[in-house]
Coordinates of C-alpha atoms and ligand atoms in Angstrom, one line a residue:
M1 CA 159.9 96.9 10.7
F2 CA 161.0 98.9 12.9
V3 CA 160.0 98.0 16.5
T4 CA 160.4 99.8 19.9
P5 CA 161.6 97.5 22.8
P6 CA 158.4 97.0 25.2
Y7 CA 159.9 98.5 28.0
H8 CA 158.1 100.9 30.8
C9 CA 159.4 102.0 34.1
G10 CA 156.7 104.8 34.8
V11 CA 158.7 108.1 34.7
V12 CA 158.6 109.7 31.3
E13 CA 156.0 107.9 30.1
A14 CA 153.6 109.3 32.6
A15 CA 153.6 112.6 31.0
G16 CA 153.3 111.6 27.2
R17 CA 153.6 109.3 24.5
W18 CA 156.3 110.5 22.5
L19 CA 157.2 109.1 19.2
P20 CA 160.2 107.2 18.2
L21 CA 162.5 109.9 16.0
A22 CA 165.2 107.9 15.0
F23 CA 163.1 105.7 13.3
V24 CA 161.4 108.0 11.2
S25 CA 164.8 109.2 9.6
L26 CA 166.0 105.2 9.5
A27 CA 162.5 104.5 8.1
G28 CA 163.1 107.1 5.4
V29 CA 166.3 106.1 4.6
A30 CA 165.1 102.3 4.2
R31 CA 162.6 103.6 1.6
K32 CA 165.7 105.4 -0.2
A33 CA 167.4 102.1 -0.3
G34 CA 164.2 100.5 -2.0
W35 CA 162.6 99.0 0.8
E36 CA 158.9 99.1 1.9
A37 CA 159.0 100.3 5.7
E38 CA 156.6 100.0 8.6
I39 CA 157.1 101.6 12.4
Y40 CA 155.6 99.6 15.0
D41 CA 155.8 101.8 18.6
A42 CA 155.0 98.9 20.6
M43 CA 156.2 100.5 24.0
T44 CA 153.7 103.3 22.9
K45 CA 151.0 101.1 22.2
D46 CA 151.7 99.5 25.6
H47 CA 151.9 96.4 23.5
G48 CA 153.6 93.2 25.2
L49 CA 155.7 90.1 23.4
K50 CA 152.0 88.6 22.8
E51 CA 150.8 91.4 20.9
I52 CA 154.1 91.8 19.1
E53 CA 153.7 88.3 18.1
V54 CA 150.6 88.8 16.9
R55 CA 151.8 92.2 14.4
L56 CA 155.1 90.3 13.3
R57 CA 153.1 87.2 11.9
E58 CA 150.8 89.5 10.2
S59 CA 153.2 91.8 8.6
R60 CA 156.1 89.1 8.2
P61 CA 158.6 91.8 7.7
D62 CA 161.9 90.3 6.0
I63 CA 163.8 92.5 8.5
V64 CA 163.2 93.5 12.0
A65 CA 165.2 96.5 13.6
T66 CA 165.2 97.7 17.3
T67 CA 166.8 100.5 19.0
S68 CA 168.2 100.5 22.4
S69 CA 169.4 102.5 25.3
T70 CA 170.8 100.2 28.6
S71 CA 167.6 100.1 30.3
T72 CA 166.1 98.8 27.6
I73 CA 168.3 96.3 26.2
I74 CA 166.9 92.9 27.3
A75 CA 163.6 94.2 26.3
A76 CA 165.1 94.9 22.8
M77 CA 166.5 91.4 22.7
D78 CA 163.2 90.0 23.5
V79 CA 161.9 91.7 20.3
L80 CA 164.6 90.2 18.2
K81 CA 164.4 86.5 19.6
L82 CA 160.8 86.5 18.7
A83 CA 161.1 87.5 15.1
K84 CA 163.6 84.7 15.0
K85 CA 161.1 82.3 16.5
I86 CA 158.3 83.4 14.1
D87 CA 160.9 83.1 11.4
P88 CA 164.2 82.1 11.3
N89 CA 165.6 83.8 8.1
T90 CA 164.5 87.5 9.4
L91 CA 167.3 89.5 9.7
T92 CA 167.8 91.1 12.9
I93 CA 169.2 94.4 13.6
A94 CA 169.9 96.3 16.7
G95 CA 171.2 99.9 16.7
G96 CA 171.3 103.0 19.4
V97 CA 173.6 103.6 22.4
H98 CA 173.7 100.3 24.0
P99 CA 174.4 98.4 21.3
T100 CA 176.9 100.9 19.8
F101 CA 179.1 100.6 23.2
C102 CA 178.5 97.1 24.2
Y103 CA 178.1 95.2 20.7
E104 CA 180.7 92.7 21.5
E105 CA 179.0 91.4 25.0
L106 CA 175.7 91.4 22.9
L107 CA 177.0 89.4 20.1
E108 CA 178.4 87.0 22.2
E109 CA 175.8 86.5 24.5
N110 CA 173.0 86.3 21.7
P111 CA 174.5 85.0 18.9
H112 CA 171.4 83.3 17.1
T113 CA 169.5 86.7 17.6
I114 CA 171.2 89.8 16.4
D115 CA 172.3 89.5 12.8
V116 CA 173.8 93.2 12.6
I117 CA 174.5 96.1 15.0
V118 CA 174.6 99.2 13.5
R119 CA 177.2 101.2 16.0
G120 CA 176.9 105.2 16.3
E121 CA 174.8 107.5 14.3
G122 CA 172.5 104.9 11.7
E123 CA 171.6 106.6 8.6
T124 CA 174.3 106.5 6.1
T125 CA 174.9 103.0 7.6
L126 CA 171.7 101.6 7.2
L127 CA 171.6 103.0 3.9
E128 CA 174.6 100.8 2.7
L129 CA 173.7 98.0 4.7
L130 CA 170.3 97.3 2.9
A131 CA 171.5 98.1 -0.2
S132 CA 174.1 95.9 0.1
L133 CA 171.6 93.0 0.8
G134 CA 170.7 90.7 -2.3
I135 CA 173.9 91.7 -3.9
D136 CA 176.2 89.8 -1.6
K137 CA 178.8 92.8 -1.1
P138 CA 180.8 91.7 2.2
L139 CA 179.6 93.6 5.2
D140 CA 183.2 94.1 6.2
N141 CA 183.3 97.0 3.8
I142 CA 180.3 98.9 5.3
A143 CA 181.6 101.3 8.4
G144 CA 179.8 101.5 11.6
L145 CA 178.6 97.3 11.7
A146 CA 179.5 94.7 14.4
F147 CA 178.5 91.3 13.6
N148 CA 179.3 87.4 14.5
R149 CA 181.5 85.3 11.9
N150 CA 182.6 81.9 12.8
G151 CA 182.4 82.4 16.2
A152 CA 184.1 85.3 16.5
V153 CA 182.6 89.3 16.6
V154 CA 183.8 91.7 13.6
S155 CA 183.6 95.2 13.6
T156 CA 184.1 97.3 10.9
A157 CA 185.5 100.7 10.5
E158 CA 184.4 103.7 12.5
R159 CA 181.2 105.4 10.7
E160 CA 181.8 109.2 9.8
F161 CA 179.1 111.2 11.1
A162 CA 176.7 112.9 8.3
K163 CA 178.0 116.4 7.1
D164 CA 174.2 117.6 6.3
L165 CA 171.5 116.6 9.1
D166 CA 169.4 118.3 6.2
S167 CA 169.4 115.8 4.1
F168 CA 167.6 112.7 5.8
P169 CA 164.5 111.4 4.0
M170 CA 162.0 111.7 7.5
A171 CA 159.3 109.2 7.0
W172 CA 156.5 111.3 9.2
D173 CA 153.6 109.6 7.3
L174 CA 154.8 106.3 8.9
I175 CA 154.0 107.4 12.1
D176 CA 150.7 106.5 13.9
W177 CA 149.9 109.9 14.9
K178 CA 146.8 109.4 16.9
D179 CA 149.3 107.6 19.6
Y180 CA 151.1 110.9 20.7
R181 CA 149.8 113.3 23.1
Y182 CA 151.3 115.5 26.0
F183 CA 149.0 114.7 28.6
V184 CA 150.1 118.2 30.5
I185 CA 148.1 120.1 27.8
S186 CA 144.7 119.3 26.6
N187 CA 143.8 118.2 23.3
S188 CA 147.5 117.9 22.4
R189 CA 149.0 116.2 19.5
L190 CA 153.0 115.5 20.5
G191 CA 156.0 115.4 17.8
V192 CA 159.5 115.4 18.3
I193 CA 162.0 116.8 16.2
S194 CA 165.6 117.0 16.4
S195 CA 167.6 120.4 15.5
S196 CA 171.4 119.4 16.3
R197 CA 172.9 116.2 17.6
G198 CA 175.7 116.1 20.3
C199 CA 177.3 117.5 23.2
N200 CA 181.0 119.0 23.1
Q201 CA 180.9 118.5 27.4
D202 CA 182.6 115.9 29.4
C203 CA 179.9 114.9 32.1
T204 CA 181.3 111.8 33.5
F205 CA 178.2 110.2 33.9
C206 CA 176.3 111.0 30.6
S207 CA 176.8 108.6 27.6
Q208 CA 175.8 111.1 24.9
Q209 CA 178.8 113.3 24.6
K210 CA 180.5 110.1 24.0
F211 CA 177.8 108.9 21.5
W212 CA 178.7 111.6 19.6
K213 CA 182.2 112.0 20.2
Q214 CA 182.1 115.5 21.7
Q215 CA 181.1 116.6 18.4
W216 CA 178.2 119.2 17.9
R217 CA 176.2 119.7 14.3
G218 CA 173.2 121.8 14.0
R219 CA 170.7 122.0 11.0
N220 CA 169.2 124.7 9.2
P221 CA 167.4 126.9 10.8
E222 CA 164.7 127.5 8.3
R223 CA 164.7 123.4 7.5
V224 CA 164.1 123.2 11.2
V225 CA 161.1 125.8 11.4
E226 CA 159.7 124.4 8.1
E227 CA 159.7 120.8 9.8
I228 CA 157.7 121.9 13.1
Q229 CA 155.2 123.7 10.8
H230 CA 155.0 120.8 8.3
L231 CA 153.9 118.4 11.4
R232 CA 151.9 121.5 12.6
D233 CA 149.8 121.7 8.9
E234 CA 149.8 118.0 7.9
Y235 CA 149.5 116.2 11.3
G236 CA 148.1 118.4 13.9
V237 CA 151.0 118.7 16.0
N238 CA 150.4 121.5 18.7
V239 CA 153.3 120.6 21.0
V240 CA 157.0 119.5 20.1
L241 CA 159.7 118.1 21.9
I242 CA 162.9 119.4 20.7
A243 CA 164.7 116.1 21.2
D244 CA 168.7 117.6 21.2
E245 CA 171.2 117.6 24.0
L246 CA 171.9 121.0 23.5
P247 CA 170.0 123.3 21.0
T248 CA 171.2 126.7 21.9
K249 CA 175.1 125.8 21.6
D250 CA 175.2 128.1 18.6
R251 CA 173.7 131.4 19.8
G252 CA 173.2 132.8 16.2
R253 CA 171.6 129.9 15.0
W254 CA 169.6 129.2 17.9
E255 CA 168.4 133.0 17.9
R256 CA 167.4 132.7 13.8
I257 CA 165.6 129.5 15.1
L258 CA 163.6 131.5 17.9
D259 CA 163.0 134.8 15.4
L260 CA 161.4 132.7 12.3
L261 CA 159.4 130.8 15.0
I262 CA 158.0 134.3 15.9
Q263 CA 157.4 135.6 12.5
R264 CA 155.6 132.5 11.8
D265 CA 153.8 132.6 15.1
L266 CA 152.9 128.7 15.0
G267 CA 150.9 128.3 17.8
V268 CA 153.1 125.4 18.7
Y269 CA 154.1 124.8 22.3
L270 CA 157.8 123.7 22.8
L271 CA 159.6 121.8 25.2
M272 CA 163.5 121.5 25.2
E273 CA 166.6 120.8 27.4
T274 CA 169.7 122.9 27.8
R275 CA 172.5 124.3 29.7
V276 CA 172.5 126.5 32.6
E277 CA 175.3 128.4 31.1
D278 CA 173.2 128.9 27.7
I279 CA 170.4 130.3 29.7
V280 CA 172.4 132.7 31.7
R281 CA 174.1 133.8 28.0
D282 CA 170.5 134.2 26.7
K283 CA 169.6 136.6 29.2
D284 CA 169.2 139.4 26.9
I285 CA 166.8 137.2 24.1
L286 CA 165.1 134.9 26.9
H287 CA 161.9 137.1 26.3
K288 CA 162.1 135.4 22.6
Y289 CA 162.1 132.1 23.9
R290 CA 158.8 132.4 25.4
R291 CA 157.5 134.5 22.3
A292 CA 158.9 131.7 20.3
G293 CA 156.3 128.9 21.8
I294 CA 158.9 127.5 24.6
V295 CA 157.1 126.8 27.7
H296 CA 159.2 124.3 29.4
I297 CA 162.9 124.3 30.0
Y298 CA 164.7 121.2 31.4
I299 CA 168.2 122.1 32.8
G300 CA 170.5 119.4 34.0
V301 CA 171.4 121.1 37.5
E302 CA 172.8 117.9 38.9
A303 CA 174.2 118.5 41.8
T304 CA 173.9 121.1 44.5
D305 CA 177.8 121.3 45.9
Q306 CA 180.8 122.4 43.8
K307 CA 182.7 119.3 44.8
T308 CA 180.0 116.9 43.4
L309 CA 179.7 119.1 40.3
D310 CA 183.5 119.4 39.5
M311 CA 183.9 115.3 40.7
I312 CA 181.3 114.8 37.4
K313 CA 182.7 117.6 35.3
K314 CA 179.8 119.1 35.1
D315 CA 181.6 122.1 34.4
I316 CA 178.9 124.8 35.6
S317 CA 178.8 126.8 38.8
V318 CA 176.0 126.3 41.7
E319 CA 175.6 130.3 41.3
Q320 CA 174.9 130.0 37.3
S321 CA 172.2 127.2 38.1
L322 CA 170.2 129.3 40.7
E323 CA 170.8 132.0 38.2
A324 CA 169.4 130.2 34.9
I325 CA 166.1 128.9 37.0
R326 CA 165.6 132.6 38.1
L327 CA 165.8 133.9 34.5
I328 CA 163.6 131.1 33.0
H329 CA 160.7 131.8 35.6
E330 CA 161.4 135.5 35.4
H331 CA 160.3 135.0 31.5
N332 CA 157.2 132.9 32.5
M333 CA 158.7 129.3 31.6
I334 CA 158.5 126.5 33.5
T335 CA 161.9 125.1 34.7
E336 CA 162.4 121.2 35.4
T337 CA 166.0 120.1 36.7
S338 CA 167.3 117.0 38.3
F339 CA 169.5 116.0 41.2
V340 CA 171.5 112.9 41.5
L341 CA 171.8 111.2 44.4
G342 CA 173.4 108.0 45.4
F343 CA 177.4 109.0 45.1
P344 CA 179.3 106.4 46.5
D345 CA 180.0 109.2 49.4
E346 CA 176.4 109.9 50.0
T347 CA 175.0 110.0 53.4
K348 CA 171.5 110.9 55.1
T349 CA 172.7 114.7 55.8
S350 CA 174.4 115.1 52.2
I351 CA 170.4 114.1 50.9
A352 CA 169.4 116.4 53.2
R353 CA 171.2 119.4 52.0
T354 CA 170.5 118.5 48.3
L355 CA 167.1 118.6 49.1
K356 CA 167.2 121.8 51.2
L357 CA 169.1 123.2 48.1
A358 CA 166.6 121.8 45.5
R359 CA 164.2 124.0 47.7
F360 CA 166.1 126.9 47.7
Y361 CA 166.9 126.8 43.8
N362 CA 163.0 126.2 43.6
P363 CA 162.5 124.6 39.9
D364 CA 158.9 124.2 39.1
F365 CA 159.9 120.3 38.8
A366 CA 162.6 118.6 40.5
H367 CA 163.8 115.1 39.7
F368 CA 165.7 112.8 42.0
L369 CA 167.4 110.5 40.4
A370 CA 169.9 107.4 41.1
I371 CA 173.1 107.9 39.8
T372 CA 173.7 105.0 37.3
P373 CA 176.7 103.9 35.8
W374 CA 176.4 103.2 31.8
P375 CA 178.7 100.5 31.4
Y376 CA 180.3 103.0 28.9
A377 CA 180.2 106.0 30.8
N378 CA 183.3 107.4 32.1
L379 CA 181.7 107.4 35.5
Y380 CA 182.1 103.5 35.4
E381 CA 185.3 103.3 36.3
D382 CA 185.1 105.9 39.0
V383 CA 182.1 103.8 40.8
K384 CA 182.6 100.2 39.6
E385 CA 183.7 98.8 43.1
H386 CA 179.9 100.0 44.3
I387 CA 177.9 98.4 41.7
E388 CA 175.6 96.1 43.4
V389 CA 172.7 95.7 40.9
F390 CA 173.8 94.3 37.3
D391 CA 170.5 93.8 35.7
Y392 CA 170.4 96.3 33.0
S393 CA 166.6 96.8 33.1
K394 CA 166.9 98.5 36.4
Y395 CA 169.4 101.1 34.9
N396 CA 166.5 103.8 34.4
L397 CA 167.8 106.4 36.9
I398 CA 165.2 105.5 39.5
E399 CA 166.1 102.4 40.9
P400 CA 169.8 102.4 43.0
I401 CA 172.4 100.7 41.2
I402 CA 175.5 101.6 43.6
K403 CA 175.3 101.4 46.9
P404 CA 177.5 104.0 49.1
T405 CA 180.0 103.4 51.7
R406 CA 177.5 104.6 54.6
M407 CA 174.1 103.6 53.0
S408 CA 172.2 100.9 51.7
L409 CA 170.5 100.7 48.1
K410 CA 167.2 100.7 50.3
Q411 CA 167.9 103.6 52.0
I412 CA 168.7 105.6 49.0
D413 CA 165.5 104.5 47.0
D414 CA 163.6 105.6 50.2
A415 CA 165.6 109.1 50.1
I416 CA 164.5 109.0 46.7
V417 CA 160.8 109.0 47.3
S418 CA 161.2 111.1 50.2
C419 CA 162.6 113.8 48.3
Y420 CA 160.3 114.0 46.0
R421 CA 157.2 113.8 48.6
K422 CA 159.1 117.0 50.5
F423 CA 160.0 119.0 47.5
Y424 CA 156.2 118.7 45.8
M425 CA 153.9 118.7 49.2
N426 CA 156.0 122.9 49.4
K427 CA 155.1 123.0 45.9
L428 CA 151.2 123.4 46.4
N429 CA 150.7 126.2 48.3
E430 CA 153.2 128.2 45.3
I431 CA 151.1 126.8 42.5
I432 CA 147.9 128.3 44.0
A433 CA 148.9 131.8 44.2
L434 CA 150.5 131.8 41.1
K435 CA 149.2 134.5 38.5
D436 CA 149.9 133.4 35.2
P437 CA 147.0 131.2 34.1
F438 CA 148.7 129.2 31.7
K439 CA 151.6 128.2 34.0
K440 CA 149.1 127.5 36.4
R441 CA 146.9 125.0 34.6
Y442 CA 150.0 123.4 33.3
L443 CA 151.5 122.7 36.8
I444 CA 148.1 121.7 38.2
N445 CA 147.6 119.3 35.2
S446 CA 151.7 117.9 35.6
M447 CA 151.1 117.4 39.3
R448 CA 148.2 115.0 38.5
V449 CA 150.3 113.5 35.7
M450 CA 153.1 112.7 38.3
M451 CA 151.0 111.6 40.6
N452 CA 149.6 109.1 38.3
S453 CA 153.2 108.2 37.5
S454 CA 153.4 104.1 38.2
F455 CA 157.0 104.9 39.4
L456 CA 155.8 107.2 42.1
T457 CA 152.7 105.8 42.9
S458 CA 154.1 102.3 43.9
K459 CA 157.0 103.9 45.7
M460 CA 154.8 106.3 47.7
R461 CA 152.3 103.5 48.7
G462 CA 154.4 102.4 51.0
L463 CA 155.3 105.4 52.5
G464 CA 152.7 106.9 54.0
K465 CA 149.2 108.2 53.1
L466 CA 150.5 111.2 50.5
P467 CA 148.9 110.4 47.7
E468 CA 145.4 110.3 48.8
K469 CA 146.3 113.8 50.3
V470 CA 147.8 115.3 47.4
K471 CA 144.9 113.7 45.2
K472 CA 142.5 115.8 47.2
V473 CA 144.5 119.0 46.9
L474 CA 144.7 118.7 43.5
R475 CA 141.0 118.3 42.9
L476 CA 140.5 121.4 44.7
L477 CA 143.0 123.1 42.6
E478 CA 141.2 121.9 39.8
K479 CA 138.1 123.3 40.9
E480 CA 139.7 126.3 41.6
G481 CA 141.1 126.4 37.5
N482 CA 138.0 125.7 36.3
S483 CA 135.9 128.2 38.2
N484 CA 137.4 131.3 36.9
G485 CA 139.1 132.7 39.8
D486 CA 138.1 131.3 43.2
G487 CA 140.5 133.7 45.1
A488 CA 143.6 132.3 46.2
T489 CA 143.1 133.2 49.9
R490 CA 139.9 131.3 49.9
M491 CA 141.7 128.3 48.2
K492 CA 144.4 128.6 50.9
R493 CA 141.8 128.0 53.4
R494 CA 140.2 125.4 51.8
L495 CA 143.7 123.6 51.4
A496 CA 144.5 123.8 55.0
S497 CA 141.6 121.7 55.9
V498 CA 143.0 118.8 53.7
Ligands
B12_501 C1 162.9 111.3 23.3 C2 163.4 110.5 24.2 C3 163.0 109.5 25.2 C4 161.7 109.1 24.5 C5 161.6 107.7 23.6 C6 160.5 107.9 22.5 C7 161.1 106.7 21.8 N1 160.6 105.7 21.8 O1 162.1 106.6 21.1 C8 160.8 108.7 26.1 C9 160.3 109.9 27.0 C10 159.9 107.7 26.1 C11 162.2 108.1 26.9 C12 162.4 107.3 27.8 C13 163.2 107.0 28.4 N2 164.5 107.5 28.3 CO1 165.2 108.2 27.0 N3 165.9 110.0 25.6 C14 165.0 110.3 25.0 C15 166.2 111.8 24.0 C16 165.5 112.7 24.9 C17 166.1 112.0 22.8 C18 166.3 110.4 22.2 C19 166.0 110.5 20.4 O2 165.4 110.9 19.5 N4 167.3 111.1 19.9 C20 167.4 111.7 18.3 C21 167.6 110.2 17.7 C22 168.0 110.6 16.2 O3 169.0 110.0 18.0 P1 169.2 108.2 18.7 O4 168.1 107.7 19.4 O5 170.6 107.9 19.2 O6 169.3 107.6 17.3 C23 170.4 107.6 16.5 C24 171.8 106.3 16.8 O7 171.6 106.0 18.1 C25 171.3 105.5 15.8 N5 170.4 104.5 16.2 C26 169.7 104.3 17.4 N6 168.6 103.5 17.0 C27 168.7 102.7 16.1 C28 168.4 101.4 15.8 C29 168.6 100.8 14.3 C30 167.9 99.6 13.7 C31 169.3 101.6 13.7 C32 170.3 101.5 12.4 C33 170.0 103.0 14.1 C34 169.7 103.2 15.2 O8 171.1 106.2 14.4 C35 170.0 107.2 14.9 C36 170.2 108.1 14.1 O9 171.1 108.5 13.6 C37 167.3 111.2 24.9 C38 168.7 112.1 24.6 C39 169.1 112.4 23.3 N7 169.3 113.9 23.1 O10 169.5 111.5 22.6 C40 166.8 110.2 26.1 C41 167.8 109.1 26.5 C42 167.7 108.1 25.1 N8 166.9 108.7 27.6 C43 167.5 108.1 28.4 C44 166.9 107.2 29.5 C45 167.8 107.0 30.6 C46 165.5 107.1 29.5 C47 164.3 106.2 30.3 C48 165.1 105.2 31.1 C49 164.3 107.5 31.4 C50 163.1 107.1 32.9 N9 163.8 106.8 33.6 O11 162.0 106.9 32.1 C51 163.4 106.1 29.8 C52 163.3 104.6 29.1 C53 162.2 104.0 28.6 C54 161.8 103.9 27.1 N10 161.3 102.8 27.1 O12 162.7 104.2 26.3 C55 168.9 108.3 28.1 C56 169.5 106.8 28.1 C57 170.9 106.6 28.6 C58 171.6 105.2 28.4 N11 172.9 105.6 27.8 O13 171.3 104.5 28.4 C59 169.0 109.4 27.4 C60 170.5 109.2 26.4 C61 168.8 110.5 27.8 C62 170.7 111.0 28.7 N12 171.1 112.2 28.3 O14 171.0 110.0 29.3 N13 163.6 108.8 26.5

């Protein structure tokens, strides 16, 4: 049984319910090794340890496997502890980015909880591990593992990356499809796919390029589009998140995916992330993005001054970011970006400058994130003296972890909320004036979703009466959306009275 850690911090899950893609290929692999597999997305079902215990007692799995990033590691360990409590003979497996890098610390601190850690890409390692059970093959010969033996941590050879990402037997039939929705688009069923793995960049705050060893592998465009079609035809999926770090890396491959999507006209909305320089590079084919179904692009702008961009090795220029946002808007797609706050030299003045520039860039959505030093990211060494929070469950990009020299953690926390508030208050008038009905509805729904996000509502409560005011404005906007063309001027007048 593959179980997601029951962890919530109220940000991304406010926008939808996202399926655990890693488990789809891992469960497929488990079946290939001759096991029966079950995917239990406790996080999405909002199940806590009590419900998980009931489900484990009902299913009585021989093996319980979980996945974890840094913020979810404590919740992941709780799941495995529970599995051991119910039946000490259950084999427990952990995988994902945090266990991959922090396997020594985890195995030392949880010797009776984790039996095996799968380091790095999971499919081939899991296949070999599962096939070895019961025939007493020593784990030492399986690359990509770590485990305790006689009180010492053993790690086996590095696992090489799979040559063919299209070869995994995806267990889509094990997904409980009714759970997955994107709240921004009504009547949606949300799928998640991966068209490539890896990133060749060197950004010091990120862990993904380290996880994938700065290598990038793309899937066959035909297979990617067939998969989207399969999800639509078989499970009614009409919105798909492309989970890749960098789907656009190979322009030829990417354009082929776009062309195939246009040809097949699947009627599926696509959400994706990429880098600003690829958007600028693709100026001449951006019209194909929208026609292929791409409606929402997240680009990591991260910082608004060149000095910080260079410091974090983002390898982009301020001008490129500005141009990328402009281009995406020109093609009627929605832009989302993040700005990272709380570097050691942060001051109130530098935050005010970031906010001002965020408004100048003017993406549809801006996130103001607290810089978070994953203990294995390159940034960690640069900032470790400034770390004041050591509880991993707070390593979620919203809770400040680093104390800048001239600001307190509380001041960073307040500044983040204040940036959100000021940025979005400005947005409302813009939304009213939008001409494109799809984009307008999308942004209105998103604003509502954001205001329902537990992260923002709980933090804003202490900072004035904004939520009530924004809710009122949104109600008015919604009314307008439903009334087929109540003019922008009339709406502006009404809004002014709020
Ligand atoms: C989709 C996604 C989500 C979904 C998760 C849905 C789900 N249940 O899986 C949602 C939207 C809920 C989400 C939330 C968050 N996310 Co997120 N998310 C992603 C994203 C974009 C894709 C993940 C994915 O599916 N990858 C594809 C699969 C195939 O790769 P994989 O997960 O790494 O799995 C492979 C291996 O790691 C390994 N493996 C993984 N698990 C296991 C388990 C076993 C048993 C085995 C054998 C192997 C194994 O094998 C897999 C196949 O090879 C990644 C970025 C990325 N591109 O990966 C960020 C990412 C994982 N998220 C991140 C963060 C920070 C968060 C949030 C804290 C953000 C927030 N403030 O809300 C929350 C945490 C909430 C939570 N409960 O998880 C960070 C984690 C950073 C870190 N080092 O800790 C990432 C890396 C983004 C980034 N660039 O920094 N996220």
